[in-house]
mmCIF file of C-alpha atoms and ligand atoms in Angstrom:
data_model
loop_
_atom_site.group_PDB
_atom_site.id
_atom_site.type_symbol
_atom_site.label_atom_id
_atom_site.label_comp_id
_atom_site.label_asym_id
_atom_site.label_seq_id
_atom_site.Cartn_x
_atom_site.Cartn_y
_atom_site.Cartn_z
ATOM 1 C CA MET A 248 162.445 31.250 75.560
ATOM 2 C CA VAL A 249 159.013 31.136 77.156
ATOM 3 C CA ALA A 250 158.894 31.646 80.923
ATOM 4 C CA LEU A 251 156.501 32.315 83.768
ATOM 5 C CA LEU A 252 155.841 35.988 84.365
ATOM 6 C CA ALA A 253 157.667 37.300 87.422
ATOM 7 C CA PRO A 254 155.223 38.598 90.055
ATOM 8 C CA LEU A 255 154.588 42.351 89.950
ATOM 9 C CA GLU A 256 155.730 44.357 92.934
ATOM 10 C CA ALA A 257 154.782 47.822 94.170
ATOM 11 C CA PRO A 258 154.792 50.411 92.763
ATOM 12 C CA VAL A 259 152.729 49.262 89.796
ATOM 13 C CA GLU A 260 150.800 51.244 87.174
ATOM 14 C CA PRO A 261 147.020 50.764 87.515
ATOM 15 C CA THR A 262 146.707 49.437 83.934
ATOM 16 C CA ASP A 263 149.553 46.962 84.530
ATOM 17 C CA ALA A 264 147.837 45.703 87.681
ATOM 18 C CA LEU A 265 144.522 45.262 85.851
ATOM 19 C CA ARG A 266 146.157 43.527 82.862
ATOM 20 C CA ARG A 267 148.030 41.131 85.126
ATOM 21 C CA ILE A 268 144.892 40.257 87.089
ATOM 22 C CA ALA A 269 143.076 39.475 83.822
ATOM 23 C CA PHE A 270 146.030 37.379 82.670
ATOM 24 C CA LEU A 271 146.118 35.370 85.908
ATOM 25 C CA LEU A 272 142.362 34.787 85.789
ATOM 26 C CA GLU A 273 142.560 33.641 82.152
ATOM 27 C CA ARG A 274 145.413 31.199 82.648
ATOM 28 C CA THR A 275 143.533 29.533 85.509
ATOM 29 C CA ARG A 276 140.248 29.377 83.587
ATOM 30 C CA SER A 277 138.156 31.846 85.572
ATOM 31 C CA GLY A 278 134.758 32.815 84.174
ATOM 32 C CA THR A 279 134.744 35.144 81.160
ATOM 33 C CA TYR A 280 132.529 37.653 82.980
ATOM 34 C CA ARG A 281 135.074 38.185 85.759
ATOM 35 C CA VAL A 282 137.966 38.482 83.294
ATOM 36 C CA GLU A 283 136.072 40.984 81.151
ATOM 37 C CA ALA A 284 135.585 43.346 84.089
ATOM 38 C CA PHE A 285 139.358 43.765 84.281
ATOM 39 C CA ARG A 286 139.949 43.902 80.507
ATOM 40 C CA ASN A 287 137.187 46.534 80.167
ATOM 41 C CA ALA A 288 138.668 48.594 82.989
ATOM 42 C CA VAL A 289 142.005 48.670 81.107
ATOM 43 C CA LYS A 290 140.157 49.969 78.029
ATOM 44 C CA ALA A 291 138.356 52.581 80.125
ATOM 45 C CA LEU A 292 141.611 53.850 81.681
ATOM 46 C CA LYS A 293 143.244 54.156 78.264
ATOM 47 C CA GLN A 294 140.539 56.673 77.282
ATOM 48 C CA LEU A 295 141.403 59.034 80.150
ATOM 49 C CA ASP A 296 143.674 62.054 79.958
ATOM 50 C CA ASP A 297 146.926 62.225 81.902
ATOM 51 C CA GLY A 298 146.307 62.998 85.532
ATOM 52 C CA GLU A 299 142.639 62.085 85.444
ATOM 53 C CA VAL A 300 143.156 58.792 87.292
ATOM 54 C CA ASP A 301 144.900 60.533 90.189
ATOM 55 C CA ALA A 302 142.270 63.264 90.261
ATOM 56 C CA ARG A 303 139.447 60.740 90.338
ATOM 57 C CA VAL A 304 141.180 58.623 92.985
ATOM 58 C CA ALA A 305 141.490 61.755 95.141
ATOM 59 C CA ALA A 306 137.857 62.659 94.537
ATOM 60 C CA GLY A 307 136.604 59.075 94.909
ATOM 61 C CA THR A 308 134.808 59.210 91.530
ATOM 62 C CA LEU A 309 136.457 56.340 89.618
ATOM 63 C CA GLN A 310 133.266 54.310 89.539
ATOM 64 C CA GLN A 311 131.498 57.041 87.578
ATOM 65 C CA ILE A 312 133.563 55.986 84.566
ATOM 66 C CA PRO A 313 131.668 53.437 82.436
ATOM 67 C CA GLY A 314 133.541 50.134 82.596
ATOM 68 C CA ILE A 315 134.923 50.640 86.092
ATOM 69 C CA GLY A 316 133.173 48.939 88.992
ATOM 70 C CA LYS A 317 133.759 48.162 92.631
ATOM 71 C CA SER A 318 136.567 45.596 92.444
ATOM 72 C CA THR A 319 138.372 47.257 89.530
ATOM 73 C CA SER A 320 138.258 50.685 91.217
ATOM 74 C CA SER A 321 139.845 49.362 94.405
ATOM 75 C CA VAL A 322 142.667 47.828 92.355
ATOM 76 C CA ILE A 323 143.207 51.176 90.623
ATOM 77 C CA GLU A 324 143.103 53.109 93.909
ATOM 78 C CA GLU A 325 145.605 50.838 95.638
ATOM 79 C CA ALA A 326 147.979 50.984 92.657
ATOM 80 C CA ALA A 327 147.628 54.772 92.429
ATOM 81 C CA ARG A 328 148.566 55.016 96.135
ATOM 82 C CA GLY A 329 151.770 53.100 95.376
ATOM 83 C CA GLU A 330 150.600 49.855 96.974
ATOM 84 C CA LEU A 331 150.474 46.384 95.442
ATOM 85 C CA PRO A 332 146.715 45.827 95.026
ATOM 86 C CA ALA A 333 145.561 43.169 97.503
ATOM 87 C CA TYR A 334 143.594 41.219 94.879
ATOM 88 C CA LEU A 335 146.616 41.103 92.572
ATOM 89 C CA GLU A 336 148.817 39.957 95.442
ATOM 90 C CA SER A 337 146.478 37.121 96.378
ATOM 91 C CA LEU A 338 146.097 36.011 92.741
ATOM 92 C CA GLN A 339 149.868 36.037 92.237
ATOM 93 C CA ASP A 340 150.257 33.824 95.307
ATOM 94 C CA LYS A 341 147.436 31.485 94.344
ATOM 95 C CA SER A 342 147.531 31.406 90.520
ATOM 96 C CA GLY A 343 150.983 32.602 89.482
ATOM 97 C CA GLY A 344 152.907 29.321 89.676
ATOM 98 C CA PRO A 345 153.543 26.721 86.950
ATOM 99 C CA LEU A 346 150.341 25.315 85.420
ATOM 100 C CA ALA A 347 151.734 21.806 84.996
ATOM 101 C CA THR A 348 154.130 19.551 86.838
ATOM 102 C CA GLY A 349 156.507 18.096 84.258
ATOM 103 C CA GLY A 350 157.434 19.466 80.858
ATOM 104 C CA GLU A 351 159.191 22.503 82.340
ATOM 105 C CA GLY A 352 162.310 21.942 80.209
ATOM 106 C CA LEU A 353 160.335 21.828 76.992
ATOM 107 C CA TYR A 354 158.231 24.816 78.041
ATOM 108 C CA ALA A 355 161.398 26.855 78.490
ATOM 109 C CA ALA A 356 162.591 25.701 75.042
ATOM 110 C CA LEU A 357 159.483 26.990 73.269
ATOM 111 C CA ARG A 358 159.877 30.019 71.034
ATOM 112 C CA GLY A 359 156.524 30.260 69.318
ATOM 113 C CA ASP A 360 152.896 29.275 68.925
ATOM 114 C CA CYS A 361 151.087 28.292 65.690
ATOM 115 C CA HIS A 362 147.491 28.611 66.901
ATOM 116 C CA LEU A 363 145.828 31.578 68.628
ATOM 117 C CA HIS A 364 142.785 33.771 68.177
ATOM 118 C CA SER A 365 141.969 37.461 68.575
ATOM 119 C CA ASP A 366 138.677 39.332 68.875
ATOM 120 C CA TRP A 367 138.540 39.379 65.073
ATOM 121 C CA SER A 368 137.009 35.880 65.339
ATOM 122 C CA ASP A 369 136.023 34.265 68.656
ATOM 123 C CA GLY A 370 138.905 35.409 70.852
ATOM 124 C CA GLY A 371 138.361 37.921 73.634
ATOM 125 C CA SER A 372 141.239 40.364 73.143
ATOM 126 C CA PRO A 373 142.601 42.601 70.388
ATOM 127 C CA ILE A 374 145.560 41.435 68.288
ATOM 128 C CA ASP A 375 147.995 43.876 69.907
ATOM 129 C CA GLU A 376 147.148 42.639 73.416
ATOM 130 C CA MET A 377 147.750 39.020 72.329
ATOM 131 C CA ALA A 378 151.097 40.054 70.816
ATOM 132 C CA LEU A 379 152.140 42.152 73.822
ATOM 133 C CA THR A 380 151.391 39.322 76.253
ATOM 134 C CA GLY A 381 153.234 36.882 73.979
ATOM 135 C CA ILE A 382 156.279 39.159 74.068
ATOM 136 C CA GLU A 383 156.080 39.480 77.870
ATOM 137 C CA LEU A 384 156.027 35.683 78.122
ATOM 138 C CA GLY A 385 159.200 35.478 76.038
ATOM 139 C CA HIS A 386 157.873 34.337 72.655
ATOM 140 C CA GLU A 387 160.043 35.084 69.634
ATOM 141 C CA TRP A 388 157.147 34.565 67.260
ATOM 142 C CA MET A 389 153.471 33.711 67.165
ATOM 143 C CA VAL A 390 151.079 32.984 64.321
ATOM 144 C CA LEU A 391 147.721 34.732 64.443
ATOM 145 C CA THR A 392 145.180 32.124 63.319
ATOM 146 C CA ASP A 393 141.654 33.455 63.408
ATOM 147 C CA HIS A 394 138.848 31.330 61.963
ATOM 148 C CA SER A 395 137.782 31.021 58.313
ATOM 149 C CA PRO A 396 134.396 32.174 56.852
ATOM 150 C CA GLN A 397 132.425 28.925 57.224
ATOM 151 C CA LEU A 398 132.685 29.121 61.021
ATOM 152 C CA ARG A 399 130.002 31.796 61.377
ATOM 153 C CA VAL A 400 129.445 31.118 65.100
ATOM 154 C CA ALA A 401 133.081 32.108 65.607
ATOM 155 C CA ASN A 402 132.825 35.195 63.341
ATOM 156 C CA GLY A 403 135.176 33.613 60.784
ATOM 157 C CA LEU A 404 137.056 36.054 58.542
ATOM 158 C CA THR A 405 136.037 36.648 54.929
ATOM 159 C CA ALA A 406 138.821 37.282 52.424
ATOM 160 C CA GLU A 407 138.110 41.018 52.786
ATOM 161 C CA ARG A 408 138.469 40.980 56.578
ATOM 162 C CA LEU A 409 141.557 38.787 56.392
ATOM 163 C CA THR A 410 143.098 41.296 53.961
ATOM 164 C CA LYS A 411 142.470 44.061 56.505
ATOM 165 C CA GLN A 412 143.895 41.916 59.292
ATOM 166 C CA ILE A 413 147.087 41.307 57.304
ATOM 167 C CA ALA A 414 147.665 45.073 57.114
ATOM 168 C CA ILE A 415 147.220 45.343 60.892
ATOM 169 C CA VAL A 416 149.691 42.521 61.515
ATOM 170 C CA ASP A 417 152.197 44.332 59.269
ATOM 171 C CA ALA A 418 151.709 47.508 61.316
ATOM 172 C CA ILE A 419 152.191 45.630 64.608
ATOM 173 C CA ASN A 420 155.406 44.087 63.297
ATOM 174 C CA ARG A 421 156.711 47.524 62.324
ATOM 175 C CA GLY A 422 155.991 48.680 65.880
ATOM 176 C CA VAL A 423 157.470 45.847 67.949
ATOM 177 C CA GLY A 424 160.981 45.697 66.513
ATOM 178 C CA GLU A 425 163.259 42.852 65.525
ATOM 179 C CA SER A 426 163.057 40.578 68.552
ATOM 180 C CA PHE A 427 159.473 39.417 67.936
ATOM 181 C CA ARG A 428 157.476 38.493 64.846
ATOM 182 C CA LEU A 429 153.757 38.123 64.546
ATOM 183 C CA PHE A 430 153.203 35.833 61.585
ATOM 184 C CA LYS A 431 150.100 36.004 59.418
ATOM 185 C CA GLY A 432 148.025 32.875 59.590
ATOM 186 C CA ILE A 433 144.620 31.274 59.747
ATOM 187 C CA GLU A 434 142.883 28.338 61.343
ATOM 188 C CA VAL A 435 141.180 27.257 58.157
ATOM 189 C CA ASP A 436 138.248 24.871 58.245
ATOM 190 C CA ILE A 437 138.731 21.574 56.460
ATOM 191 C CA LEU A 438 135.550 21.297 54.391
ATOM 192 C CA ASP A 439 133.641 18.011 54.012
ATOM 193 C CA ASP A 440 135.561 17.030 50.878
ATOM 194 C CA GLY A 441 138.985 17.992 52.259
ATOM 195 C CA ALA A 442 139.119 21.358 50.469
ATOM 196 C CA LEU A 443 140.000 24.438 52.512
ATOM 197 C CA ASP A 444 137.620 27.219 53.522
ATOM 198 C CA GLN A 445 139.600 30.117 52.036
ATOM 199 C CA THR A 446 140.820 31.016 48.553
ATOM 200 C CA ASP A 447 144.175 29.660 47.503
ATOM 201 C CA GLU A 448 145.248 33.215 46.675
ATOM 202 C CA MET A 449 144.512 34.388 50.243
ATOM 203 C CA LEU A 450 146.212 31.354 51.795
ATOM 204 C CA GLY A 451 149.249 32.116 49.642
ATOM 205 C CA ARG A 452 149.575 35.505 51.316
ATOM 206 C CA LEU A 453 149.902 33.967 54.783
ATOM 207 C CA ASP A 454 153.048 32.798 56.571
ATOM 208 C CA LEU A 455 151.500 29.668 58.074
ATOM 209 C CA VAL A 456 148.240 27.761 57.782
ATOM 210 C CA THR A 457 146.754 25.616 60.554
ATOM 211 C CA ALA A 458 143.870 23.474 59.266
ATOM 212 C CA SER A 459 141.194 21.919 61.468
ATOM 213 C CA VAL A 460 137.955 19.982 61.230
ATOM 214 C CA HIS A 461 135.092 21.870 62.931
ATOM 215 C CA SER A 462 132.020 20.430 61.197
ATOM 216 C CA LYS A 463 130.566 16.951 60.592
ATOM 217 C CA LEU A 464 132.849 15.505 63.257
ATOM 218 C CA ARG A 465 130.820 12.279 63.264
ATOM 219 C CA MET A 466 131.446 11.484 59.593
ATOM 220 C CA ASN A 467 132.241 7.821 58.863
ATOM 221 C CA SER A 468 135.863 6.781 59.044
ATOM 222 C CA ALA A 469 136.493 6.324 55.295
ATOM 223 C CA PRO A 470 135.290 9.775 54.159
ATOM 224 C CA MET A 471 136.799 11.433 57.255
ATOM 225 C CA THR A 472 140.184 9.849 56.511
ATOM 226 C CA LYS A 473 139.984 10.959 52.883
ATOM 227 C CA ARG A 474 138.993 14.471 54.005
ATOM 228 C CA MET A 475 141.894 14.820 56.455
ATOM 229 C CA VAL A 476 144.460 13.239 54.119
ATOM 230 C CA ALA A 477 143.501 15.665 51.339
ATOM 231 C CA ALA A 478 143.904 18.614 53.706
ATOM 232 C CA VAL A 479 147.287 17.670 55.147
ATOM 233 C CA LEU A 480 148.648 16.915 51.654
ATOM 234 C CA ASN A 481 147.584 20.390 50.483
ATOM 235 C CA PRO A 482 150.856 22.310 50.074
ATOM 236 C CA ARG A 483 149.281 25.371 51.733
ATOM 237 C CA VAL A 484 148.680 23.477 55.004
ATOM 238 C CA ASN A 485 151.441 23.465 57.614
ATOM 239 C CA VAL A 486 149.772 22.254 60.823
ATOM 240 C CA LEU A 487 146.886 19.859 61.450
ATOM 241 C CA GLY A 488 144.901 21.351 64.365
ATOM 242 C CA HIS A 489 143.266 19.264 67.163
ATOM 243 C CA CYS A 490 142.985 16.208 64.908
ATOM 244 C CA THR A 491 140.394 14.122 66.784
ATOM 245 C CA GLY A 492 138.033 16.977 67.737
ATOM 246 C CA ARG A 493 137.456 15.416 71.147
ATOM 247 C CA LEU A 494 136.421 17.377 74.235
ATOM 248 C CA VAL A 495 137.336 15.756 77.537
ATOM 249 C CA THR A 496 136.190 18.316 80.118
ATOM 250 C CA GLY A 497 134.849 21.838 80.514
ATOM 251 C CA SER A 498 131.748 23.956 80.039
ATOM 252 C CA ARG A 499 131.086 22.783 76.482
ATOM 253 C CA GLY A 500 130.686 19.200 77.716
ATOM 254 C CA THR A 501 132.496 16.188 76.315
ATOM 255 C CA ARG A 502 132.674 14.882 72.769
ATOM 256 C CA PRO A 503 134.197 11.647 71.466
ATOM 257 C CA GLN A 504 137.065 11.470 68.992
ATOM 258 C CA SER A 505 136.276 11.566 65.299
ATOM 259 C CA ASP A 506 136.634 8.250 63.520
ATOM 260 C CA PHE A 507 139.524 8.100 61.039
ATOM 261 C CA ASP A 508 142.498 5.964 60.040
ATOM 262 C CA ALA A 509 145.178 7.725 62.078
ATOM 263 C CA ARG A 510 147.985 5.767 60.417
ATOM 264 C CA ALA A 511 146.901 6.994 56.970
ATOM 265 C CA VAL A 512 146.498 10.586 58.167
ATOM 266 C CA PHE A 513 149.887 10.715 59.917
ATOM 267 C CA GLU A 514 151.574 9.096 56.926
ATOM 268 C CA ALA A 515 150.110 11.888 54.798
ATOM 269 C CA CYS A 516 151.362 14.443 57.351
ATOM 270 C CA VAL A 517 154.894 13.119 56.899
ATOM 271 C CA GLU A 518 154.535 13.128 53.116
ATOM 272 C CA GLY A 519 152.937 16.590 53.045
ATOM 273 C CA ASN A 520 155.368 18.064 55.595
ATOM 274 C CA THR A 521 152.470 18.960 57.881
ATOM 275 C CA ALA A 522 153.029 19.061 61.642
ATOM 276 C CA VAL A 523 150.589 17.381 64.020
ATOM 277 C CA GLU A 524 149.349 19.821 66.631
ATOM 278 C CA ILE A 525 149.450 18.958 70.305
ATOM 279 C CA ASN A 526 146.567 21.188 71.346
ATOM 280 C CA SER A 527 147.225 22.346 74.907
ATOM 281 C CA ARG A 528 143.725 23.401 75.886
ATOM 282 C CA PRO A 529 142.688 21.369 78.945
ATOM 283 C CA GLU A 530 139.257 20.637 77.477
ATOM 284 C CA ARG A 531 140.803 19.225 74.281
ATOM 285 C CA GLN A 532 144.078 17.431 75.183
ATOM 286 C CA ASP A 533 144.138 16.497 71.528
ATOM 287 C CA PRO A 534 145.503 14.156 70.185
ATOM 288 C CA PRO A 535 145.223 11.577 72.974
ATOM 289 C CA ASP A 536 148.430 9.896 74.175
ATOM 290 C CA ASP A 537 148.193 6.820 71.950
ATOM 291 C CA LEU A 538 147.901 8.957 68.821
ATOM 292 C CA ILE A 539 150.836 11.164 69.833
ATOM 293 C CA GLU A 540 152.841 7.952 70.255
ATOM 294 C CA LEU A 541 151.738 6.723 66.823
ATOM 295 C CA ALA A 542 152.592 10.044 65.140
ATOM 296 C CA LEU A 543 155.962 10.010 66.877
ATOM 297 C CA GLU A 544 156.710 6.488 65.693
ATOM 298 C CA MET A 545 155.682 7.425 62.146
ATOM 299 C CA GLY A 546 158.091 10.349 61.984
ATOM 300 C CA CYS A 547 155.713 13.317 62.221
ATOM 301 C CA LEU A 548 156.676 16.794 63.300
ATOM 302 C CA PHE A 549 154.637 18.363 66.111
ATOM 303 C CA ALA A 550 153.478 21.839 67.143
ATOM 304 C CA VAL A 551 152.750 22.426 70.820
ATOM 305 C CA ASP A 552 150.077 25.109 70.468
ATOM 306 C CA SER A 553 147.938 27.046 72.922
ATOM 307 C CA ASP A 554 144.803 27.608 70.785
ATOM 308 C CA ALA A 555 144.533 30.661 73.041
ATOM 309 C CA HIS A 556 141.339 32.701 72.874
ATOM 310 C CA ALA A 557 142.637 35.129 75.526
ATOM 311 C CA PRO A 558 146.139 36.357 76.432
ATOM 312 C CA GLY A 559 146.408 34.332 79.654
ATOM 313 C CA GLN A 560 145.665 31.145 77.725
ATOM 314 C CA LEU A 561 148.980 31.476 75.857
ATOM 315 C CA ASP A 562 150.467 30.011 79.029
ATOM 316 C CA MET A 563 148.449 26.811 78.583
ATOM 317 C CA LYS A 564 151.214 25.438 76.359
ATOM 318 C CA ALA A 565 152.601 24.212 79.695
ATOM 319 C CA TYR A 566 149.974 21.429 79.559
ATOM 320 C CA GLY A 567 150.967 20.407 76.032
ATOM 321 C CA CYS A 568 154.627 20.434 77.040
ATOM 322 C CA GLU A 569 153.937 18.149 79.981
ATOM 323 C CA ARG A 570 152.342 15.649 77.598
ATOM 324 C CA ALA A 571 154.962 15.925 74.850
ATOM 325 C CA GLU A 572 157.851 15.530 77.276
ATOM 326 C CA ARG A 573 156.219 12.622 79.124
ATOM 327 C CA LEU A 574 155.616 10.835 75.808
ATOM 328 C CA GLY A 575 159.226 11.345 74.725
ATOM 329 C CA VAL A 576 158.718 13.724 71.790
ATOM 330 C CA PRO A 577 162.196 15.080 70.972
ATOM 331 C CA GLU A 578 162.518 18.864 71.165
ATOM 332 C CA ASP A 579 163.777 19.238 67.603
ATOM 333 C CA ARG A 580 160.662 17.520 66.220
ATOM 334 C CA ILE A 581 158.541 20.280 67.805
ATOM 335 C CA ILE A 582 158.345 23.230 65.398
ATOM 336 C CA THR A 583 157.306 25.634 68.175
ATOM 337 C CA THR A 584 160.852 25.293 69.583
ATOM 338 C CA TRP A 585 162.339 26.508 66.287
ATOM 339 C CA ASP A 586 163.465 30.082 65.740
ATOM 340 C CA ALA A 587 161.386 32.419 63.591
ATOM 341 C CA ASP A 588 163.556 32.127 60.469
ATOM 342 C CA ARG A 589 163.618 28.341 60.554
ATOM 343 C CA LEU A 590 159.877 28.182 61.110
ATOM 344 C CA HIS A 591 159.208 30.593 58.262
ATOM 345 C CA ALA A 592 161.547 28.827 55.851
ATOM 346 C CA TRP A 593 159.951 25.458 56.698
ATOM 347 C CA ALA A 594 156.431 26.796 56.170
ATOM 348 C CA ASN A 595 157.342 28.644 52.959
ATOM 349 C CA PRO A 596 159.768 26.403 51.071
ATOM 350 C CA GLU A 597 159.028 28.127 47.723
ATOM 351 C CA SER A 598 159.786 31.678 48.798
HETATM 352 ZN ZN1 ZN B 639 139.736 24.818 66.172
HETATM 353 ZN ZN1 ZN B 640 141.448 27.495 67.391
#
């Protein structure tokens, strides 16, 4: 069950205070630069020996540590003195509440997420931080879906890097215990002809594959439909990511929907047992309402996903839940409400 994080109270460890501030800034879409100050301060503190924080607080020399500045050092000092840092307290008051009005029931019914990124591709945080935050939020499972090689601007993973990442995911799973599973996955590019941007052998080693169009978004409707139909019918593909590619708000500007025959694509999703993603990112809100309604009517499954590129963005599924609930998508048709075993068995019918 996914839930809002309870506010931290004093006394609080300095690293916990810094992590929570970063989380609250991320979930409310603060600038990357501000968030990074707090994430970097966590990294800097982790390098210190036991007792060094207290010694430096006493001596007033925290800011001599690379990665710790004025605002991060006052948070650390207040926490070290046993107080609730003032900045954390104000953020908790201002930015700690529900992100969306509506969809709360569905949000609480979520157990997983099929679409999130780490700093291996274009995300901002390491895999273990994404997993830890997911666990704190109450996820039972999440699928790590970094980008595929073609997406060079997003540092897409070659087969070699993906192989290394798989070993790291295995190690994380050994460390976290039974109550949470980090599944191996990918957000694989759908190439112009509908083929996938990773070897079939590599895809076969993953637990779940989310496939998305990231290039030639303005292709004509007929070839775009053919491209998307081929991808969702591919037995390796489990989720169709942000199907229209639209951007409705935000720093990257806006972008219209791709042109395709949605009826044909959703029909292929049903046939290929591929879920249609409800991408929760505020700048995407993809698919638009009318296409969610069409997919619902046609019998598709859905995945309410965060497409998180930072830990705090995992919470953005609240926006997708508001939309899914308002449009009447039944809970059982949403694969991110399923438990880990059911999800895995659905995504891997052969194994
Ligand atoms: Zn994408
Ligand atoms: Zn993505």
